[in-house]
Amino acid sequence: MKKWFWMALILLPLTLNAQVKFEDLSFDEKLGQTLVVFVDVDSAEQNRKAIEEGKIGGVLIQWGNYSLPKTKELVAKLQSWAAKSPHKIPLLISIDYEGGTVYTPITLGFEYLPTNMMFSATQDEEAAATVAYLAGLELRRAGVHINFSPVLDVNSNPHNPIIGVRSFGSDPANVTKMGLALMNGFKAAGVVSVVKHFPGHGNTTEDSHYKVPVVHDSLDTLEKVHLAPFAQAIKHQVPGVMTGHIMYPALDINNISTFSRPILHDLLREKMGFNGFVVTDSLDMKSTTFFCKIPDCAVKSLDAGADMLLLGRYIKINTVFNRMKEQLAARKDNARLEEAAKRIFDLKKELGLLDGPLPVPTPTDKAYRAALQDVSDKAVTLVRNRRNLLPFTPARADGKKPTVCAVFFAPSRFADQLPDFSQPFLESGWDVRTYNAALTPRAKDSRRAAQCAQGADLLVVTSLQWADKTNINQKNAINGLIKENPNTVFISTMSPYDIPKYPEADTVLATYGLSRYALKSAAKIILGKIQPHGTLPVELEEKDIQ
């Protein structure tokens, strides 16, 4: 009897959660269900009171230099605060785990997820789905429910300043195919996918973090190119769609899509048949705050058809909440708020959050790392090999070890990824020199790079360009090294759109991301240990690939 009593005490909070009905929630709690704040280890505490009062429905974990145990500790702390809220409704924990420019290797303790462009270069849907599945299990082990991925933007504009390798590429069919593969992988792992950025961020020439992009594509082009992947994702029952803060005059001449009822309701829900939840992109971006303050932007988004409102990082939650409540409580009809809050509540119920803690998957980190290496081996692309330099065979008659110099132009936060490039060379009996030059190099970087290259049998030099923006210092330094060293392999480690900037490079590889796995794959290709199989997922002019 005593044992049963203690078991009942343990299960009591779970029973209370399971019995909660949406109708039981107060106005404040319903509004709170729609709101998502951004947190990290250092900033979480400032939201504690609002979470305990039920005024926050979810959090987006932000990148920071802390470990996986710290991430798990953060999530547990957040959920312990939610357990003190009036109806003990857990938070939805979300993350931007999409790889590439939105992720750095030293954050949250997760592995470096391949960029979408890297997935696309493999043309292997099964490999992509496998990685997404294993990544999803890792997210679930940390208590994460929602991943704001995959990106379904068709990068049709090479000068796009923000999407780049975040996109699967420039072909709508390929974007659709690979996007569905990742969706299915995350779904199999029990993670909710949110595709973005509706109705498409691929033909923008402005970064929506800083300006208001305007896309003047015709309705026909929008439907055939940019909306096509979203239409297929909806057909395959994607749970969530994120808005893009972009003007589309062909769809709405007055509002960015986040504030547009013609886009979020008439097009997305009525015409395209989407019945999941709509998430805004972060409402603290300049493309929204150009029009309104964050609380007012949140209300505008809600009215347009958004259900989950990402408030941003540097906000005062009480100020935002009270301002929104003031506007909404003054209305006679709050059907839109009721609808949005009910969608989020039902999602939590569907995920089993109201029934108590979710089961934690067993560790799969070894399988995950193996899958990441497999994708990298399949993705790295040999773009040019004019002199048939690869695979490289050193021509030494003195019996000494051959020497490779590798010069990486990369931010210091990637430093822990670089040593893996050396491993295949060391295993093959080479001497290896490396130098991590600054992303924007100065004269001392060029001098040290030249010293590294002096006398080497082979020079490997890497670039890193985030999207369309060319780093002139980096470009000049790399071209100088290529000119002085005939046996040079040039590796584009992020956006392949930088390859045309190096016309004198006879041997060019593209990795679509700077990770230990990609660098190891590139080294193995240089040495002939594996064959290059990757396919360029974007269009470059013929002269740039010959």
Coordinates of N, CA and C in Angstrom, one line a residue, residues 385-501:
N385 N 39.6 20.0 -62.7 CA 40.8 19.2 -62.6 C 41.6 19.3 -63.9
R386 N 41.9 20.6 -64.3 CA 42.4 20.9 -65.6 C 43.7 20.2 -65.9
R387 N 44.6 20.1 -65.0 CA 45.9 19.5 -65.2 C 46.0 18.0 -64.7
N388 N 44.8 17.5 -64.4 CA 44.7 16.1 -63.9 C 45.6 15.9 -62.6
L389 N 45.6 17.0 -61.8 CA 46.4 16.9 -60.6 C 46.0 15.9 -59.6
L390 N 44.6 15.7 -59.6 CA 44.0 14.7 -58.7 C 43.7 13.4 -59.4
P391 N 43.9 12.3 -58.7 CA 44.6 12.2 -57.4 C 46.0 12.5 -57.5
F392 N 46.5 13.1 -56.4 CA 47.9 13.7 -56.4 C 48.9 12.6 -56.0
T393 N 49.9 12.5 -56.8 CA 51.1 11.6 -56.5 C 52.3 12.4 -56.5
P394 N 53.0 12.5 -55.4 CA 54.2 13.4 -55.3 C 55.3 12.8 -56.1
A395 N 56.1 13.6 -56.8 CA 57.2 13.2 -57.6 C 58.5 13.5 -56.9
R396 N 58.9 12.7 -55.9 CA 60.1 12.9 -55.2 C 61.1 11.8 -55.4
A397 N 62.4 12.2 -55.8 CA 63.4 11.2 -56.0 C 64.4 11.1 -54.9
D398 N 64.2 11.9 -53.8 CA 65.2 11.9 -52.8 C 64.8 11.0 -51.6
G399 N 63.7 10.3 -51.7 CA 63.3 9.4 -50.7 C 62.7 10.1 -49.4
K400 N 62.6 11.4 -49.4 CA 62.1 12.1 -48.3 C 60.5 12.1 -48.3
K401 N 60.0 12.3 -47.1 CA 58.5 12.3 -47.1 C 58.0 13.5 -47.9
P402 N 56.9 13.3 -48.6 CA 56.3 14.4 -49.3 C 55.6 15.4 -48.2
T403 N 55.5 16.6 -48.6 CA 55.0 17.6 -47.6 C 53.8 18.3 -48.3
V404 N 52.7 18.5 -47.5 CA 51.5 19.3 -47.9 C 51.4 20.4 -46.9
C405 N 51.2 21.6 -47.5 CA 50.8 22.8 -46.7 C 49.3 23.1 -46.9
A406 N 48.6 23.2 -45.8 CA 47.2 23.5 -45.9 C 46.9 24.8 -45.2
V407 N 46.4 25.8 -46.0 CA 46.1 27.1 -45.5 C 44.6 27.3 -45.5
F408 N 44.0 27.5 -44.3 CA 42.6 27.6 -44.1 C 42.2 29.1 -43.8
F409 N 41.5 29.7 -44.7 CA 40.9 31.0 -44.4 C 39.6 30.8 -43.7
A410 N 39.5 30.9 -42.4 CA 38.3 30.6 -41.7 C 38.3 31.2 -40.3
P411 N 37.1 31.5 -39.8 CA 37.0 32.0 -38.4 C 37.6 31.1 -37.4
S412 N 38.1 31.6 -36.3 CA 38.8 30.8 -35.3 C 37.9 29.8 -34.7
R413 N 36.6 30.0 -34.7 CA 35.6 29.1 -34.0 C 35.6 27.7 -34.8
F414 N 36.1 27.7 -36.0 CA 36.2 26.4 -36.7 C 37.5 25.7 -36.5
A415 N 38.4 26.2 -35.6 CA 39.7 25.7 -35.5 C 39.7 24.2 -35.1
D416 N 38.7 23.8 -34.3 CA 38.7 22.4 -33.8 C 38.3 21.4 -35.0
Q417 N 37.8 21.9 -36.1 CA 37.5 21.1 -37.2 C 38.7 20.8 -38.1
L418 N 39.6 21.7 -38.1 CA 40.7 21.7 -39.1 C 41.7 20.5 -39.0
P419 N 42.0 20.0 -37.8 CA 43.0 19.0 -37.8 C 42.6 17.7 -38.5
D420 N 41.3 17.4 -38.7 CA 40.9 16.2 -39.3 C 41.4 16.1 -40.8
F421 N 41.6 17.3 -41.4 CA 42.2 17.3 -42.7 C 43.5 16.6 -42.8
S422 N 44.3 16.7 -41.8 CA 45.6 16.2 -41.8 C 45.7 14.6 -41.7
Q423 N 44.7 14.1 -41.1 CA 44.7 12.6 -40.8 C 45.0 11.7 -41.9
P424 N 44.3 11.8 -43.1 CA 44.6 11.0 -44.2 C 46.0 11.1 -44.7
F425 N 46.6 12.4 -44.7 CA 47.9 12.6 -45.1 C 48.9 12.0 -44.2
L426 N 48.7 12.1 -42.9 CA 49.6 11.5 -41.9 C 49.6 10.0 -42.0
E427 N 48.4 9.4 -42.2 CA 48.3 8.0 -42.4 C 49.1 7.5 -43.6
S428 N 49.2 8.4 -44.6 CA 49.9 8.0 -45.9 C 51.4 8.4 -45.8
G429 N 51.9 8.8 -44.7 CA 53.3 9.0 -44.6 C 53.8 10.4 -45.0
W430 N 52.9 11.4 -45.0 CA 53.2 12.7 -45.4 C 53.6 13.6 -44.2
D431 N 54.4 14.6 -44.4 CA 54.6 15.6 -43.5 C 53.5 16.7 -43.7
V432 N 52.9 17.2 -42.7 CA 51.8 18.1 -42.8 C 52.1 19.5 -42.1
R433 N 51.9 20.6 -42.9 CA 52.0 21.9 -42.3 C 50.6 22.5 -42.4
T434 N 50.1 23.2 -41.4 CA 48.8 23.9 -41.6 C 48.9 25.3 -41.0
Y435 N 48.1 26.2 -41.5 CA 48.0 27.5 -41.0 C 46.5 28.0 -41.1
N436 N 46.0 28.4 -40.0 CA 44.6 29.0 -40.0 C 44.7 30.5 -40.1
A437 N 44.5 31.0 -41.3 CA 44.6 32.4 -41.5 C 43.2 33.0 -41.1
A438 N 43.3 34.3 -40.9 CA 42.0 35.0 -40.5 C 41.1 35.0 -41.7
L439 N 39.8 35.1 -41.4 CA 38.8 35.1 -42.5 C 39.0 36.3 -43.4
T440 N 39.3 37.5 -42.8 CA 39.8 38.7 -43.5 C 41.2 38.8 -43.2
P441 N 42.1 38.3 -44.1 CA 43.5 38.2 -43.8 C 44.2 39.6 -43.9
R442 N 45.3 39.7 -43.1 CA 46.1 40.9 -43.2 C 47.5 40.5 -43.8
A443 N 48.4 41.4 -43.9 CA 49.7 41.1 -44.5 C 50.4 40.0 -43.8
K444 N 50.3 39.9 -42.5 CA 51.0 38.8 -41.8 C 50.5 37.5 -42.1
D445 N 49.1 37.4 -42.4 CA 48.6 36.1 -42.8 C 49.1 35.6 -44.2
S446 N 49.3 36.6 -45.1 CA 49.8 36.2 -46.4 C 51.3 35.8 -46.3
R447 N 52.1 36.5 -45.4 CA 53.5 36.1 -45.2 C 53.6 34.7 -44.6
R448 N 52.7 34.4 -43.6 CA 52.8 33.1 -42.9 C 52.3 32.0 -43.9
A449 N 51.3 32.3 -44.7 CA 50.8 31.3 -45.6 C 51.9 31.0 -46.7
A450 N 52.6 32.0 -47.1 CA 53.7 31.9 -48.1 C 54.8 31.0 -47.5
Q451 N 55.1 31.2 -46.2 CA 56.2 30.5 -45.5 C 55.8 29.0 -45.4
C452 N 54.5 28.8 -45.2 CA 54.0 27.4 -45.1 C 54.1 26.7 -46.4
A453 N 53.8 27.4 -47.5 CA 53.8 26.8 -48.8 C 55.2 26.6 -49.4
Q454 N 56.2 27.3 -48.9 CA 57.5 27.2 -49.4 C 58.1 25.8 -49.3
G455 N 58.5 25.3 -50.5 CA 59.1 23.9 -50.5 C 58.1 22.8 -50.4
A456 N 56.8 23.0 -50.2 CA 55.9 21.9 -50.1 C 55.6 21.3 -51.5
D457 N 55.4 20.0 -51.5 CA 55.0 19.3 -52.7 C 53.6 19.7 -53.2
L458 N 52.8 20.0 -52.2 CA 51.4 20.3 -52.6 C 50.9 21.4 -51.6
L459 N 50.2 22.4 -52.2 CA 49.5 23.4 -51.4 C 48.0 23.2 -51.5
V460 N 47.4 23.2 -50.4 CA 45.9 23.2 -50.3 C 45.5 24.5 -49.7
V461 N 44.6 25.2 -50.3 CA 44.2 26.5 -49.8 C 42.6 26.6 -49.8
T462 N 42.0 27.0 -48.8 CA 40.6 27.0 -48.7 C 40.0 28.4 -48.6
S463 N 38.8 28.6 -49.1 CA 38.1 29.9 -49.0 C 36.9 29.6 -48.1
L464 N 36.3 30.7 -47.6 CA 35.1 30.7 -46.9 C 34.3 31.9 -47.2
Q465 N 33.2 31.8 -48.0 CA 32.3 32.9 -48.4 C 30.9 32.5 -47.9
W466 N 30.3 33.3 -47.1 CA 29.0 32.9 -46.5 C 27.9 32.8 -47.6
A467 N 27.8 33.8 -48.4 CA 26.7 33.7 -49.4 C 27.3 34.4 -50.7
D468 N 26.8 35.6 -51.0 CA 27.3 36.3 -52.2 C 28.4 37.3 -51.9
K469 N 28.6 37.6 -50.7 CA 29.5 38.7 -50.3 C 31.0 38.2 -50.5
T470 N 31.8 38.9 -51.3 CA 33.2 38.5 -51.5 C 34.0 39.3 -50.5
N471 N 34.9 38.5 -49.9 CA 35.9 39.1 -49.0 C 37.1 39.4 -49.8
I472 N 37.3 40.7 -50.1 CA 38.3 41.1 -51.1 C 39.7 40.7 -50.6
N473 N 40.0 40.9 -49.3 CA 41.3 40.5 -48.8 C 41.6 39.0 -48.9
Q474 N 40.6 38.3 -48.6 CA 40.7 36.8 -48.8 C 40.9 36.4 -50.2
K475 N 40.1 37.0 -51.1 CA 40.2 36.7 -52.5 C 41.7 37.0 -53.0
N476 N 42.2 38.2 -52.7 CA 43.5 38.6 -53.2 C 44.6 37.7 -52.6
A477 N 44.5 37.3 -51.3 CA 45.5 36.5 -50.7 C 45.5 35.1 -51.4
I478 N 44.3 34.5 -51.6 CA 44.2 33.2 -52.2 C 44.7 33.2 -53.6
N479 N 44.3 34.2 -54.4 CA 44.8 34.2 -55.8 C 46.3 34.4 -55.8
G480 N 46.9 35.1 -54.9 CA 48.3 35.3 -54.8 C 49.0 33.9 -54.6
L481 N 48.5 33.1 -53.7 CA 49.0 31.8 -53.3 C 48.9 30.9 -54.5
I482 N 47.8 30.9 -55.2 CA 47.6 30.1 -56.4 C 48.6 30.4 -57.5
K483 N 48.8 31.7 -57.7 CA 49.7 32.2 -58.7 C 51.2 31.7 -58.5
E484 N 51.6 31.7 -57.2 CA 52.9 31.3 -56.9 C 53.2 29.8 -56.7
N485 N 52.1 29.0 -56.7 CA 52.3 27.6 -56.4 C 51.5 26.8 -57.4
P486 N 52.1 26.2 -58.4 CA 51.4 25.5 -59.5 C 50.6 24.3 -58.9
N487 N 51.2 23.5 -58.0 CA 50.6 22.4 -57.4 C 49.7 22.8 -56.3
T488 N 48.6 23.4 -56.6 CA 47.6 23.9 -55.6 C 46.3 23.3 -55.9
V489 N 45.7 22.9 -54.8 CA 44.3 22.4 -54.8 C 43.5 23.5 -54.0
F490 N 42.6 24.1 -54.7 CA 41.7 25.2 -54.0 C 40.4 24.5 -53.6
I491 N 40.0 24.7 -52.4 CA 38.8 24.2 -51.8 C 37.8 25.3 -51.4
S492 N 36.7 25.4 -52.0 CA 35.6 26.3 -51.6 C 34.8 25.6 -50.5
T493 N 35.0 26.1 -49.3 CA 34.4 25.4 -48.1 C 33.0 25.8 -47.7
M494 N 32.4 26.8 -48.4 CA 31.1 27.1 -48.0 C 30.3 27.4 -49.3
S495 N 30.0 28.6 -49.7 CA 29.2 28.8 -50.8 C 30.0 28.6 -52.1
P496 N 29.5 27.7 -53.0 CA 30.2 27.5 -54.3 C 30.1 28.6 -55.2
Y497 N 29.3 29.6 -54.9 CA 29.2 30.8 -55.7 C 30.5 31.6 -55.7
D498 N 31.5 31.3 -54.8 CA 32.7 32.0 -54.8 C 33.8 31.4 -55.8
I499 N 33.5 30.2 -56.4 CA 34.4 29.6 -57.3 C 34.8 30.5 -58.5
P500 N 33.9 31.2 -59.1 CA 34.3 32.1 -60.2 C 35.3 33.1 -59.9
K501 N 35.4 33.4 -58.6 CA 36.4 34.4 -58.1 C 37.9 34.0 -58.3

